[in-house]
Tab-separated table of N, CA, C and O and ligand atoms in Angstrom:
chain	number	residue	atom	x	y	z
C	1	MET	N	79.006	101.625	83.843
C	1	MET	CA	78.865	101.479	82.321
C	1	MET	C	80.400	101.493	81.992
C	1	MET	O	80.997	102.447	82.370
C	2	MET	N	80.742	100.840	81.138
C	2	MET	CA	82.247	100.754	80.793
C	2	MET	C	82.115	101.792	79.449
C	2	MET	O	81.371	101.669	78.585
C	3	LYS	N	83.042	102.776	79.607
C	3	LYS	CA	83.123	103.411	78.265
C	3	LYS	C	84.596	103.590	77.928
C	3	LYS	O	85.691	103.541	78.618
C	4	SER	N	84.781	103.908	76.601
C	4	SER	CA	86.376	103.988	75.821
C	4	SER	C	86.689	105.307	76.015
C	4	SER	O	85.815	106.347	76.060
C	5	THR	N	88.121	105.470	76.578
C	5	THR	CA	88.671	106.711	76.697
C	5	THR	C	89.227	107.088	75.422
C	5	THR	O	89.499	108.247	75.289
C	6	GLY	N	89.247	106.295	74.241
C	6	GLY	CA	89.918	106.610	73.023
C	6	GLY	C	91.336	106.465	72.998
C	6	GLY	O	92.133	106.754	72.001
C	7	VAL	N	91.919	106.267	73.926
C	7	VAL	CA	93.364	106.295	74.301
C	7	VAL	C	93.937	104.738	74.000
C	7	VAL	O	93.368	103.746	74.370
C	8	VAL	N	94.828	104.889	73.248
C	8	VAL	CA	95.573	103.471	72.484
C	8	VAL	C	96.963	103.673	73.215
C	8	VAL	O	97.582	104.279	72.751
C	9	ARG	N	97.239	102.756	74.016
C	9	ARG	CA	98.684	102.610	74.222
C	9	ARG	C	99.670	101.486	73.996
C	9	ARG	O	98.975	100.217	74.228
C	10	LYS	N	100.727	101.268	73.815
C	10	LYS	CA	101.443	100.053	73.335
C	10	LYS	C	102.065	99.504	74.704
C	10	LYS	O	102.693	100.249	75.453
C	11	VAL	N	101.967	98.267	74.730
C	11	VAL	CA	102.696	97.471	76.044
C	11	VAL	C	104.163	97.511	75.812
C	11	VAL	O	104.697	97.228	74.588
C	12	ASP	N	105.150	97.731	76.644
C	12	ASP	CA	106.577	97.919	76.577
C	12	ASP	C	107.202	96.593	76.639
C	12	ASP	O	106.586	95.494	77.056
C	13	GLU	N	108.577	96.437	76.516
C	13	GLU	CA	109.095	95.119	76.825
C	13	GLU	C	108.967	94.404	77.987
C	13	GLU	O	109.004	93.376	78.163
C	14	LEU	N	108.692	95.104	78.891
C	14	LEU	CA	108.627	94.672	80.332
C	14	LEU	C	106.884	94.667	80.606
C	14	LEU	O	106.592	94.169	81.841
C	15	GLY	N	106.164	94.688	79.653
C	15	GLY	CA	104.659	94.643	79.958
C	15	GLY	C	104.231	95.790	80.592
C	15	GLY	O	102.863	95.681	81.007
C	16	ARG	N	104.804	96.888	80.668
C	16	ARG	CA	104.382	98.077	81.513
C	16	ARG	C	103.401	98.820	80.148
C	16	ARG	O	103.677	98.926	79.132
C	17	ILE	N	102.368	99.542	80.950
C	17	ILE	CA	101.663	100.586	80.134
C	17	ILE	C	101.633	101.679	80.904
C	17	ILE	O	101.342	101.812	82.127
C	18	VAL	N	101.610	102.778	80.222
C	18	VAL	CA	101.695	104.295	80.994
C	18	VAL	C	100.323	104.677	80.990
C	18	VAL	O	99.327	104.701	80.023
C	19	LEU	N	99.742	104.990	82.314
C	19	LEU	CA	98.386	105.471	82.411
C	19	LEU	C	98.314	106.976	82.238
C	19	LEU	O	99.167	107.727	82.484
C	20	PRO	N	97.633	107.480	81.074
C	20	PRO	CA	97.579	108.890	80.696
C	20	PRO	C	97.398	109.782	81.921
C	20	PRO	O	96.566	109.470	82.712
C	21	ILE	N	98.040	110.697	81.959
C	21	ILE	CA	98.033	111.785	83.142
C	21	ILE	C	96.315	112.263	83.574
C	21	ILE	O	96.275	112.679	84.553
C	22	GLU	N	95.760	112.487	82.414
C	22	GLU	CA	94.261	112.891	82.590
C	22	GLU	C	93.388	112.016	83.381
C	22	GLU	O	92.933	112.298	84.195
C	23	LEU	N	93.715	110.581	82.877
C	23	LEU	CA	92.813	109.524	83.446
C	23	LEU	C	93.515	109.515	85.241
C	23	LEU	O	92.780	109.499	86.101
C	24	ARG	N	94.714	109.512	85.364
C	24	ARG	CA	95.071	109.627	86.843
C	24	ARG	C	94.560	110.835	87.573
C	24	ARG	O	94.290	110.687	88.534
C	25	ARG	N	94.817	112.001	87.014
C	25	ARG	CA	94.089	113.146	87.781
C	25	ARG	C	92.516	112.772	87.741
C	25	ARG	O	92.267	113.069	89.260
C	26	ASN	N	91.796	112.303	86.882
C	26	ASN	CA	90.404	112.490	87.222
C	26	ASN	C	90.092	111.198	88.298
C	26	ASN	O	89.276	111.330	88.898
C	27	LEU	N	90.972	110.098	88.357
C	27	LEU	CA	90.742	109.266	89.219
C	27	LEU	C	91.603	109.251	90.598
C	27	LEU	O	91.537	108.673	91.606
C	28	ASP	N	92.173	110.350	90.734
C	28	ASP	CA	93.029	110.935	91.872
C	28	ASP	C	93.977	109.631	92.190
C	28	ASP	O	94.129	109.099	93.434
C	29	ILE	N	94.854	109.120	91.253
C	29	ILE	CA	95.652	108.291	91.326
C	29	ILE	C	97.252	108.859	91.243
C	29	ILE	O	97.539	109.451	90.224
C	30	GLU	N	98.139	108.743	92.560
C	30	GLU	CA	99.152	109.446	92.742
C	30	GLU	C	100.045	108.443	92.187
C	30	GLU	O	100.007	107.309	92.439
C	31	ILE	N	101.256	108.818	92.199
C	31	ILE	CA	102.550	108.000	91.796
C	31	ILE	C	102.667	107.070	93.301
C	31	ILE	O	102.602	107.639	94.327
C	32	LYS	N	103.044	105.901	93.003
C	32	LYS	CA	103.164	104.974	93.899
C	32	LYS	C	101.769	104.287	94.623
C	32	LYS	O	101.954	103.589	95.396
C	33	ASP	N	100.818	105.102	94.021
C	33	ASP	CA	99.329	104.309	94.640
C	33	ASP	C	99.153	102.930	93.882
C	33	ASP	O	99.370	102.662	92.932
C	34	PRO	N	98.572	102.183	94.765
C	34	PRO	CA	98.324	100.669	94.514
C	34	PRO	C	97.218	100.825	93.402
C	34	PRO	O	96.047	101.477	93.756
C	35	VAL	N	97.271	100.056	92.401
C	35	VAL	CA	95.812	99.912	91.419
C	35	VAL	C	95.840	98.124	91.328
C	35	VAL	O	96.537	97.675	91.138
C	36	GLU	N	94.448	97.790	91.610
C	36	GLU	CA	94.042	96.397	91.275
C	36	GLU	C	93.681	96.010	89.859
C	36	GLU	O	93.151	96.950	89.418
C	37	ILE	N	94.193	94.915	89.666
C	37	ILE	CA	93.872	94.463	88.386
C	37	ILE	C	92.772	93.425	88.176
C	37	ILE	O	93.019	92.215	89.083
C	38	TYR	N	91.718	93.809	87.399
C	38	TYR	CA	90.607	92.807	87.390
C	38	TYR	C	90.795	92.254	85.873
C	38	TYR	O	90.984	92.842	85.195
C	39	VAL	N	90.249	91.073	85.725
C	39	VAL	CA	89.863	90.594	84.140
C	39	VAL	C	88.339	90.094	84.118
C	39	VAL	O	87.884	89.537	85.147
C	40	ASP	N	87.916	90.489	82.947
C	40	ASP	CA	86.505	90.262	82.521
C	40	ASP	C	86.698	89.852	81.123
C	40	ASP	O	86.754	90.614	80.216
C	41	GLY	N	86.582	88.479	80.997
C	41	GLY	CA	86.504	87.880	79.845
C	41	GLY	C	87.966	88.179	79.095
C	41	GLY	O	89.041	88.020	79.573
C	42	ASP	N	88.009	89.190	77.788
C	42	ASP	CA	89.185	89.604	77.172
C	42	ASP	C	89.630	90.736	77.766
C	42	ASP	O	90.413	91.666	76.977
C	43	MET	N	88.869	91.655	78.755
C	43	MET	CA	89.341	93.089	79.059
C	43	MET	C	90.035	93.043	80.514
C	43	MET	O	89.737	91.913	81.181
C	44	ILE	N	91.068	93.907	80.380
C	44	ILE	CA	91.682	93.815	81.742
C	44	ILE	C	91.198	95.376	82.207
C	44	ILE	O	91.242	96.358	81.840
C	45	ILE	N	90.750	95.442	83.499
C	45	ILE	CA	90.298	96.503	84.201
C	45	ILE	C	90.950	96.885	85.299
C	45	ILE	O	91.502	96.096	86.253
C	46	LEU	N	91.477	97.969	85.521
C	46	LEU	CA	92.388	98.628	86.637
C	46	LEU	C	91.528	99.676	87.262
C	46	LEU	O	90.729	100.319	86.932
C	47	LYS	N	91.679	99.212	88.738
C	47	LYS	CA	90.807	99.979	89.562
C	47	LYS	C	91.727	100.628	90.915
C	47	LYS	O	92.609	99.835	91.428
C	48	LYS	N	91.657	101.890	91.103
C	48	LYS	CA	92.257	102.221	92.224
C	48	LYS	C	92.074	101.425	93.652
C	48	LYS	O	90.984	101.194	93.679
C	49	TYR	N	93.167	100.871	94.030
C	49	TYR	CA	93.011	99.841	95.177
C	49	TYR	C	92.678	100.576	96.386
C	49	TYR	O	93.016	101.654	96.905
C	50	GLN	N	91.635	99.922	97.011
C	50	GLN	CA	91.196	100.446	98.567
C	50	GLN	C	91.134	99.058	99.307
C	50	GLN	O	90.407	98.427	98.980
C	51	ALA	N	91.821	99.136	100.035
C	51	ALA	CA	91.905	98.004	101.207
C	51	ALA	C	90.592	98.204	101.823
C	51	ALA	O	89.955	99.163	102.279
C	52	SER	N	90.070	96.770	102.154
C	52	SER	CA	88.690	96.812	103.069
C	52	SER	C	88.798	96.704	104.372
C	52	SER	O	90.080	96.159	104.901
C	53	CYS	N	87.792	97.002	105.184
C	53	CYS	CA	87.921	96.915	106.481
C	53	CYS	C	88.252	95.700	107.002
C	53	CYS	O	87.598	94.672	106.563
C	54	LEU	N	89.013	95.385	107.894
C	54	LEU	CA	89.488	94.409	108.579
C	54	LEU	C	88.332	93.244	109.074
C	54	LEU	O	88.431	92.204	108.901
C	55	PHE	N	87.184	94.066	109.424
C	55	PHE	CA	86.097	93.473	110.308
C	55	PHE	C	84.861	93.355	109.426
C	55	PHE	O	84.423	92.252	109.488
C	56	CYS	N	84.556	94.316	108.501
C	56	CYS	CA	83.491	93.931	107.870
C	56	CYS	C	83.400	94.319	106.158
C	56	CYS	O	82.502	93.690	105.548
C	57	GLY	N	84.863	94.408	105.731
C	57	GLY	CA	84.949	94.262	104.383
C	57	GLY	C	84.647	95.510	103.772
C	57	GLY	O	84.757	95.772	102.513
C	58	ASN	N	84.171	96.625	104.479
C	58	ASN	CA	83.457	98.012	103.805
C	58	ASN	C	85.126	98.618	103.097
C	58	ASN	O	86.210	98.335	103.781
C	59	ALA	N	85.046	98.957	102.144
C	59	ALA	CA	86.067	99.756	101.588
C	59	ALA	C	86.176	101.263	101.485
C	59	ALA	O	87.031	101.849	100.917
C	60	LYS	N	85.129	101.689	101.980
C	60	LYS	CA	85.039	103.331	102.046
C	60	LYS	C	85.392	104.007	103.424
C	60	LYS	O	85.162	103.684	104.380
C	61	ASP	N	86.096	105.248	103.081
C	61	ASP	CA	86.499	106.124	104.185
C	61	ASP	C	87.120	105.458	105.403
C	61	ASP	O	87.174	105.832	106.607
C	62	ASN	N	87.952	104.171	105.016
C	62	ASN	CA	88.720	103.662	106.180
C	62	ASN	C	89.692	104.418	106.858
C	62	ASN	O	90.344	105.164	105.749
C	63	VAL	N	90.005	103.971	107.891
C	63	VAL	CA	91.221	104.692	108.558
C	63	VAL	C	92.335	103.427	108.797
C	63	VAL	O	92.067	102.326	108.792
C	64	ILE	N	93.579	103.578	109.087
C	64	ILE	CA	94.462	102.995	109.258
C	64	ILE	C	94.867	102.974	110.615
C	64	ILE	O	95.291	104.030	111.123
C	65	TYR	N	94.915	101.871	111.186
C	65	TYR	CA	95.228	101.564	112.902
C	65	TYR	C	96.378	100.667	112.927
C	65	TYR	O	95.853	99.583	112.701
C	66	LYS	N	97.437	100.899	113.304
C	66	LYS	CA	98.412	99.839	113.177
C	66	LYS	C	98.558	99.139	112.035
C	66	LYS	O	98.607	97.863	112.313
C	67	ASN	N	98.748	99.592	110.992
C	67	ASN	CA	98.804	98.919	109.870
C	67	ASN	C	97.462	98.219	109.071
C	67	ASN	O	97.477	97.506	108.287
C	68	LYS	N	96.377	98.395	109.936
C	68	LYS	CA	95.153	97.528	109.501
C	68	LYS	C	93.981	98.646	109.270
C	68	LYS	O	94.102	99.691	109.781
C	69	HIS	N	93.319	98.205	108.233
C	69	HIS	CA	92.330	99.176	107.791
C	69	HIS	C	91.049	98.966	108.385
C	69	HIS	O	90.389	97.737	108.680
C	70	ILE	N	90.537	100.005	109.062
C	70	ILE	CA	89.132	99.925	109.807
C	70	ILE	C	88.212	100.958	109.465
C	70	ILE	O	88.702	102.219	108.970
C	71	CYS	N	86.965	100.681	109.086
C	71	CYS	CA	85.966	101.488	108.628
C	71	CYS	C	85.482	102.322	109.762
C	71	CYS	O	85.374	101.726	111.073
C	72	PRO	N	84.695	103.545	109.691
C	72	PRO	CA	84.493	104.353	110.947
C	72	PRO	C	83.378	103.668	111.550
C	72	PRO	O	83.236	104.022	112.795
C	73	ASN	N	82.419	102.731	111.209
C	73	ASN	CA	81.434	102.193	111.694
C	73	ASN	C	82.185	101.023	112.861
C	73	ASN	O	81.800	101.261	114.267
C	74	CYS	N	83.120	100.238	112.569
C	74	CYS	CA	83.603	99.241	113.351
C	74	CYS	C	84.557	99.957	114.240
C	74	CYS	O	84.888	99.616	115.321
C	75	LEU	N	85.108	101.108	113.816
C	75	LEU	CA	86.061	101.861	114.728
C	75	LEU	C	85.036	102.502	115.984
C	75	LEU	O	85.546	102.468	117.298
C	76	GLU	N	84.014	102.843	115.713
C	76	GLU	CA	83.226	103.383	116.662
C	76	GLU	C	82.737	102.309	117.868
C	76	GLU	O	82.853	102.572	118.726
C	77	GLU	N	82.337	101.139	117.119
C	77	GLU	CA	82.023	100.103	117.996
C	77	GLU	C	83.303	99.507	118.903
C	77	GLU	O	83.066	99.325	120.091
C	78	LEU	N	84.225	99.617	118.368
C	78	LEU	CA	85.544	99.410	119.175
C	78	LEU	C	85.599	100.263	120.308
C	78	LEU	O	86.074	99.974	121.348
C	79	LYS	N	85.344	101.446	119.837
C	79	LYS	CA	85.534	102.612	121.056
C	79	LYS	C	84.645	102.291	122.425
C	79	LYS	O	85.122	102.678	123.235
C	80	LYS	N	83.509	101.998	121.993
C	80	LYS	CA	82.600	101.593	122.789
C	80	LYS	C	82.796	100.492	123.957
C	80	LYS	O	82.410	100.347	125.071
C	81	GLN	N	83.819	99.536	123.317
C	81	GLN	CA	84.068	98.475	124.322
C	81	GLN	C	84.949	98.712	125.350
C	81	GLN	O	85.972	99.474	125.043
S	1	ZN	ZN1	84.063	97.722	109.276
């Protein structure tokens, strides 16, 4: 469900918007974290970016191995081989 935070921010000369600190804390977004931009009609949606598993596309609890994201399931399968 989409809900308004009640926060209104102005876009600056370079097109930047500051994400309120409370929001960043709540969503665990740290400085330099990647944020993915979605568009839905006239809405711009920001989502904390989580790279998906190289093999199955899962985006949860992935580990990084040699710069590739792998989910725990696929990692287990690889270990068995
Ligand atoms: Zn996987």
